[in-house]
GROMACS .gro file of C-alpha atoms in nm:
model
  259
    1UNK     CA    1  -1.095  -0.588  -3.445
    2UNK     CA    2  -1.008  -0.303  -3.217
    3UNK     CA    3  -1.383  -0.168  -3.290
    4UNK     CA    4  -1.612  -0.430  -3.205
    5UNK     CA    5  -1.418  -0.504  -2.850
    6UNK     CA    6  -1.402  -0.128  -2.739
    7UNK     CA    7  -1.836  -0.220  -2.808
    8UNK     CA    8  -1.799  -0.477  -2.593
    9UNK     CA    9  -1.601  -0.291  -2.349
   10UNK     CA   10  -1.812   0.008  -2.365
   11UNK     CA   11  -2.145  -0.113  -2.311
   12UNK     CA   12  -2.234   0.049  -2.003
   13UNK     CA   13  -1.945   0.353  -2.055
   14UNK     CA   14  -2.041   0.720  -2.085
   15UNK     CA   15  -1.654   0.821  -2.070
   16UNK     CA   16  -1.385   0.725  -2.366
   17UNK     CA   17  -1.107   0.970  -2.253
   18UNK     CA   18  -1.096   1.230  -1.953
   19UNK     CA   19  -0.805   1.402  -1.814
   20UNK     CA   20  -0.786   1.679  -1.506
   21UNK     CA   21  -0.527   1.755  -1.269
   22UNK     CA   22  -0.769   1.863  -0.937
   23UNK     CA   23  -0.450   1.999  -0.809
   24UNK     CA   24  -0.427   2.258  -0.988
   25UNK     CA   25  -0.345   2.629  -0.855
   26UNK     CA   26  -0.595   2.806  -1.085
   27UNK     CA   27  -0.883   2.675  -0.883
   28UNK     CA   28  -1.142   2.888  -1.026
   29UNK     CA   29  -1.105   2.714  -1.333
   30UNK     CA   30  -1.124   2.377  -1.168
   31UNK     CA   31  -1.444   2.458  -0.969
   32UNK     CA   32  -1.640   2.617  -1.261
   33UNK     CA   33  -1.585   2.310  -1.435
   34UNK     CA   34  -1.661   2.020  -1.206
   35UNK     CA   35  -1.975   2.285  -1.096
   36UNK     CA   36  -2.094   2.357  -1.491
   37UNK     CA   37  -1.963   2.037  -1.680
   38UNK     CA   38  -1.989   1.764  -1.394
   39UNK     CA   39  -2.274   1.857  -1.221
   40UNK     CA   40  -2.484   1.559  -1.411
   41UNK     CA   41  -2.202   1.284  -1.436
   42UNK     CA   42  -2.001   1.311  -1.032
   43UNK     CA   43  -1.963   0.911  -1.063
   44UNK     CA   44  -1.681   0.997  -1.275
   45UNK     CA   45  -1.506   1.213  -1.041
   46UNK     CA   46  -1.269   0.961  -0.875
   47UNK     CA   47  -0.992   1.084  -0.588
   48UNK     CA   48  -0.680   0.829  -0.615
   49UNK     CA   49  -0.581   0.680  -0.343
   50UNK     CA   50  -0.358   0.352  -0.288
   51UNK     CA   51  -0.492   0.070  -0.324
   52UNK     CA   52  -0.361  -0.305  -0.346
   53UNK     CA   53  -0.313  -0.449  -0.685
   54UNK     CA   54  -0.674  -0.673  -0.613
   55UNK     CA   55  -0.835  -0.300  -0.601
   56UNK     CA   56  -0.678  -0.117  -0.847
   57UNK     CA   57  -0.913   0.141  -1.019
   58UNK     CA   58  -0.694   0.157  -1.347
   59UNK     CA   59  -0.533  -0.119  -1.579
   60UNK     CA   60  -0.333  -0.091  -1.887
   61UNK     CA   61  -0.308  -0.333  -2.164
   62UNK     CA   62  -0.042  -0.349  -2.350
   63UNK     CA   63  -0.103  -0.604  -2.615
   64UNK     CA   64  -0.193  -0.945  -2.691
   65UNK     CA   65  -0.033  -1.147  -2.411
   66UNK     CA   66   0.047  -1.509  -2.415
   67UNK     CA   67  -0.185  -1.765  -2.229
   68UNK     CA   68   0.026  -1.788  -1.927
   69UNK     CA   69  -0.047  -1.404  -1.903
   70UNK     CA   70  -0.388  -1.426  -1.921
   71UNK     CA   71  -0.399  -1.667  -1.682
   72UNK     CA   72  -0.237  -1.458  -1.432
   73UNK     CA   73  -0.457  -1.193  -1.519
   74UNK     CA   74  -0.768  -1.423  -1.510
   75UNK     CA   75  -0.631  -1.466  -1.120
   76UNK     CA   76  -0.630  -1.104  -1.036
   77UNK     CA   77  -0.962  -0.971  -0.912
   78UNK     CA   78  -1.002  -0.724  -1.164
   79UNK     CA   79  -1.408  -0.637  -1.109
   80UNK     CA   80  -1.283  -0.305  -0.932
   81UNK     CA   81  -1.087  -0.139  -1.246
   82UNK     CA   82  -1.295   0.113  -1.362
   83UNK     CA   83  -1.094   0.290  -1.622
   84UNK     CA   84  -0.880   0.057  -1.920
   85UNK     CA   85  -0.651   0.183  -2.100
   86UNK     CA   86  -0.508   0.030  -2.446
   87UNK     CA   87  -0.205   0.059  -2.617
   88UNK     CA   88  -0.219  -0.172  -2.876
   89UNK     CA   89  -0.438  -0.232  -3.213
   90UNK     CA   90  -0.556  -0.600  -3.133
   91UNK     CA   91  -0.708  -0.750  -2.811
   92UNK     CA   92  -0.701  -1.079  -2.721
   93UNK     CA   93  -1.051  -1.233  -2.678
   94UNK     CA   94  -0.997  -1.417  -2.350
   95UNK     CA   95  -0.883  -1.127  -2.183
   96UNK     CA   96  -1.156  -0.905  -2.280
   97UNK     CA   97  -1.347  -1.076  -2.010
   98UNK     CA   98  -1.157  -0.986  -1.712
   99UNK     CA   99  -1.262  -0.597  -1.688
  100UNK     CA  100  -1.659  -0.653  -1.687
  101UNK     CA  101  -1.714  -0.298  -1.461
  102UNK     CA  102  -1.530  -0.058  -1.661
  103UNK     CA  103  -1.676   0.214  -1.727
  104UNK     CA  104  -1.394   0.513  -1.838
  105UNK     CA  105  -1.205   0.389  -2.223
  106UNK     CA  106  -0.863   0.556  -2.326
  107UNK     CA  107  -0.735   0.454  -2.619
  108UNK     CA  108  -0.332   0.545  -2.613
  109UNK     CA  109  -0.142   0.521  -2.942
  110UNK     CA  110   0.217   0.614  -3.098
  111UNK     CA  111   0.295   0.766  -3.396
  112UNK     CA  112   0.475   0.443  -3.492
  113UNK     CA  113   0.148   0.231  -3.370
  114UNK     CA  114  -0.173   0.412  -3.479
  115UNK     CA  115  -0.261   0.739  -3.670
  116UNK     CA  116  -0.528   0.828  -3.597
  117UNK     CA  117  -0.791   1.014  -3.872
  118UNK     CA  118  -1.151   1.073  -3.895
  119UNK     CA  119  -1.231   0.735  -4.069
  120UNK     CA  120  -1.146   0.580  -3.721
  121UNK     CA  121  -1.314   0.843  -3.532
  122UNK     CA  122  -1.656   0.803  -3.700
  123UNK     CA  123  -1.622   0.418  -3.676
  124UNK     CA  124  -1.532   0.437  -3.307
  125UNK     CA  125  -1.796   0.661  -3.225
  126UNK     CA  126  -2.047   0.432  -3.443
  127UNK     CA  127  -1.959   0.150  -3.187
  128UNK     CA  128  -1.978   0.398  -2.872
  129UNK     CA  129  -2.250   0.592  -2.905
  130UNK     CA  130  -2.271   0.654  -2.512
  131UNK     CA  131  -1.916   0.793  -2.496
  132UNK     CA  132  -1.981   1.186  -2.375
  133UNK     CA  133  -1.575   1.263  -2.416
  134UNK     CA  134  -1.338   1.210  -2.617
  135UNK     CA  135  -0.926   1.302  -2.589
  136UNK     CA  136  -0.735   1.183  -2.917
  137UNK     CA  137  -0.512   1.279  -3.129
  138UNK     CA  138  -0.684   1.340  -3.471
  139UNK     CA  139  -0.539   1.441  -3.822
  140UNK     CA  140  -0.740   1.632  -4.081
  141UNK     CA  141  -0.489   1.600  -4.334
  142UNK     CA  142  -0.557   1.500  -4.703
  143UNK     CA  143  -0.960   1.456  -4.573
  144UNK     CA  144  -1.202   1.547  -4.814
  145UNK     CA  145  -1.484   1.618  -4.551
  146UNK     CA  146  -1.749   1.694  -4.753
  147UNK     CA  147  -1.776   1.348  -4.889
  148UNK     CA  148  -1.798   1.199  -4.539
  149UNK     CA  149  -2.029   1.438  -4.479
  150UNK     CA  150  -2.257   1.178  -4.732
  151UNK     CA  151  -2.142   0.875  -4.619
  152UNK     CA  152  -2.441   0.628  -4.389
  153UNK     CA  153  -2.228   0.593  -4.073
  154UNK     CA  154  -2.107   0.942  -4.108
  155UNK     CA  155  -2.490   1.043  -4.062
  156UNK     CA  156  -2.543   0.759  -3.819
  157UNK     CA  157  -2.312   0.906  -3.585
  158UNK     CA  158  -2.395   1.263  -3.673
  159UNK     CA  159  -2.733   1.159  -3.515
  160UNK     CA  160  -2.644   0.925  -3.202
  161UNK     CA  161  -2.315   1.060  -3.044
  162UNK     CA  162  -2.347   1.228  -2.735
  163UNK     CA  163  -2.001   1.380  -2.717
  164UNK     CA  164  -2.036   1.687  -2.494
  165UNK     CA  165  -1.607   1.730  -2.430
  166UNK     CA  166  -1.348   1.718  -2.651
  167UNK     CA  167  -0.990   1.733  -2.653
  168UNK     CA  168  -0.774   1.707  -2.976
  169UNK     CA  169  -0.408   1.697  -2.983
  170UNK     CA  170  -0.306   1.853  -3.234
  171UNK     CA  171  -0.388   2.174  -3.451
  172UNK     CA  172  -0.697   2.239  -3.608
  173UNK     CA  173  -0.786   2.498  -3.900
  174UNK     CA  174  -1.082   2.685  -3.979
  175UNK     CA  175  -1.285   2.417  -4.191
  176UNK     CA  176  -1.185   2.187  -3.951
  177UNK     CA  177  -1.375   2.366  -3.619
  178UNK     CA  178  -1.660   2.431  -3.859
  179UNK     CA  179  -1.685   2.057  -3.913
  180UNK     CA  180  -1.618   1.943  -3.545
  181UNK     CA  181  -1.907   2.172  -3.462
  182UNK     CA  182  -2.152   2.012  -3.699
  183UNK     CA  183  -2.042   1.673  -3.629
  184UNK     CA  184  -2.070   1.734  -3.249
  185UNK     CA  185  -2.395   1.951  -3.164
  186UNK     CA  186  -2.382   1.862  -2.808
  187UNK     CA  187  -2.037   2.007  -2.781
  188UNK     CA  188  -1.971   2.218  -2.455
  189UNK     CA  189  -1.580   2.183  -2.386
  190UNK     CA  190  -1.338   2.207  -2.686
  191UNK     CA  191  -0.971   2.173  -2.635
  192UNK     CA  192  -0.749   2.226  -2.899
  193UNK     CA  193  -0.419   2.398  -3.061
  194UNK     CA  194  -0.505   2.634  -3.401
  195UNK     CA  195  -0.281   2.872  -3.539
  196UNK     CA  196  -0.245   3.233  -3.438
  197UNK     CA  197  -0.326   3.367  -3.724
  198UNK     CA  198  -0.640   3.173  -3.729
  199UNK     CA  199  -0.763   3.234  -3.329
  200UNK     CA  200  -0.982   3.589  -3.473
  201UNK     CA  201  -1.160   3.417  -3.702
  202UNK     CA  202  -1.256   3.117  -3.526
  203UNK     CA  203  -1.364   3.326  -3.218
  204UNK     CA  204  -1.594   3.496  -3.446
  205UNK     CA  205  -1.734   3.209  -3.550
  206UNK     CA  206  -1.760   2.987  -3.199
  207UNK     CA  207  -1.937   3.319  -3.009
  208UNK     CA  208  -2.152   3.422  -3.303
  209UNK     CA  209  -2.469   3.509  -3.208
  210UNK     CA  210  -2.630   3.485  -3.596
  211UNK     CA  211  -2.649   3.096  -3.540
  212UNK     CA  212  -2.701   2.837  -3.248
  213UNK     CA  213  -2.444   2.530  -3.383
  214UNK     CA  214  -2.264   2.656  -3.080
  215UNK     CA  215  -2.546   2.705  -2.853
  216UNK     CA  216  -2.393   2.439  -2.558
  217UNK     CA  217  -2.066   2.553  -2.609
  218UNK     CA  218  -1.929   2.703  -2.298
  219UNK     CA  219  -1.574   2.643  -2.242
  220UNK     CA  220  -1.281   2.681  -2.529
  221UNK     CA  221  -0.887   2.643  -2.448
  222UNK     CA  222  -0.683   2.670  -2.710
  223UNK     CA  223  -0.313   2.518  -2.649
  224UNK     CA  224   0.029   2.599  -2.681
  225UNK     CA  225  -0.014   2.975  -2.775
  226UNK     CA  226   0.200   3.280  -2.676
  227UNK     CA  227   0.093   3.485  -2.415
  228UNK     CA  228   0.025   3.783  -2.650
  229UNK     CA  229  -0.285   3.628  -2.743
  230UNK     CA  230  -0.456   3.667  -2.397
  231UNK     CA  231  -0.468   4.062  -2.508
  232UNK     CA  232  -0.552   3.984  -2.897
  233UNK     CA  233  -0.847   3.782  -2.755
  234UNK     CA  234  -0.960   4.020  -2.526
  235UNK     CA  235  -0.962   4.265  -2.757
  236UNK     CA  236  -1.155   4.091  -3.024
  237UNK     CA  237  -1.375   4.010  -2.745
  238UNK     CA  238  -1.421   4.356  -2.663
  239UNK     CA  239  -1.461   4.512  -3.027
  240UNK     CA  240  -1.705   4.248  -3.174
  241UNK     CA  241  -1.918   4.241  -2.846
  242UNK     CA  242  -1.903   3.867  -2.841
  243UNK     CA  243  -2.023   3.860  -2.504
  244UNK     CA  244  -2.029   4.047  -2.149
  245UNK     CA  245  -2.049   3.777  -1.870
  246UNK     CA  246  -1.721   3.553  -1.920
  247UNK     CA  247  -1.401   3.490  -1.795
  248UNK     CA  248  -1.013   3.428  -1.945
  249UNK     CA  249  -0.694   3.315  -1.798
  250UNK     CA  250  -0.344   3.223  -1.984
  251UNK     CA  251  -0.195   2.901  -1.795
  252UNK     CA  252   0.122   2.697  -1.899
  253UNK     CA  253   0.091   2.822  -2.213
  254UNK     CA  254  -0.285   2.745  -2.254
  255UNK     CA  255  -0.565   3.026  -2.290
  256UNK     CA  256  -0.885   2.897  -2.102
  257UNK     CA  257  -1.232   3.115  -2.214
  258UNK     CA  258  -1.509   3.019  -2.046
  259UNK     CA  259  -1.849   3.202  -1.983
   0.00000   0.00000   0.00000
């Protein structure tokens, strides 16, 4: 059920998931991105501010509430909220309803609620075909990825999606980049955590200049490393001659390459 109303919900959306602190320090960072990534979509850049409960610009649901709640709800001007996020697996229909502007998704689930795997991905993404970013936590565990590889929605979505940013949390292997980068073309912003031992290999792979599945690719930050791997990146950078015109910083733990 949670499918069909994130369609409905996502009609007129282009975002599922974005997060950015604009207050960060490391400002060059910041700027390149809203400059490179942004540039097309500034509607989505949004400076809080306070606003009364009638004007609120975010809402989160928390499950399926009882009439009387959605009665109070249905009494709150909620045209304004722009960005919804969920929390739970079923929505109720009546409420659905009451957010007919909102146009940023973010689907937040527990390890006791939801886990989230590829199957759900590809049948999200075969109901939001507009979404250009996507932030979830997503297991390749036990997935035989071939096989999907063969399946009719797989290729649907292989065709349509349009995601251009994408965060997972959590780690991701070799075979698993190689398949996020055939699955997503468009790709231009990866964020995820992969294994040390791992970070050579997939550099080689994501900067190769023998192929173009990376060709919009332009920004990788690979979470929760040590800080030893700024220099083992910068020297693989250097000995393969991956590239001359780029930039890299280690942040909170978090090495940002961009170029």
């Amino acid at each position: 059920h949670l499918i069909h109303k994130i369609n409905e919900l996502t009609d007129r959306s282009y975002i599922l998931s974005w997060k950015l602190s604009i207050r960060d320090n490391n400002s060059s960072i910041i700027e390149y991105i809203i400059e490179r990534y942004f540039k097309s979509y500034l509607s989505f850049i949004r400076i809080e501010t306070i606003t009364s409960i009638t004007e609120r610009k975010d809402y989160t649901y928390y499950g399926k509430p009882n009439h009387q709640t959605c009665s109070n709800i249905q009494e709150k001007n909620l045209n304004s909220v722009k960005h919804l996020y969920i929390t739970s697996k079923e929505i109720e229909d009546n409420c659905v309803n009451y957010f007919p502007n909102v146009n940023g998704l973010s689907i937040k689930t527990s390890v006791d609620s939801i886990i989230i795997t590829l199957h759900h991905i590809i049948n999200l993404l075969y109901f939001t075909p507009n979404v250009h970013t996507l932030n979830v936590s997503l297991l390749f565990c036990n997935i035989n990825i071939n096989s999907n590889k063969q399946n009719e929605k797989f290729q649907y979505v292989l065709k349509k999606n349009k995601i251009q940013s994408l965060v997972l949390n959590g780690e991701c292997l070799f075979g698993a980049i190689q398949f996020i980068v055939y699955l997503f073309p468009r790709l231009e912003y990866l964020k995820t955590q992969i294994e040390r031992k791992e970070i050579e290999q997939i550099l080689r792979f994501l900067l190769s200049k023998t192929h173009n599945k990376t060709r919009n690719l332009f920004y990788l930050c690979i979470s929760m490393v040590p800080k030893v791997c700024l220099k083992e990146t910068k020297m693989v950078i250097k000995s393969e001659n991956l590239f001359n015109d780029h930039s890299i910083k280690y942040i909170n733990r978090d090495l940002h390459l961009w170029w």
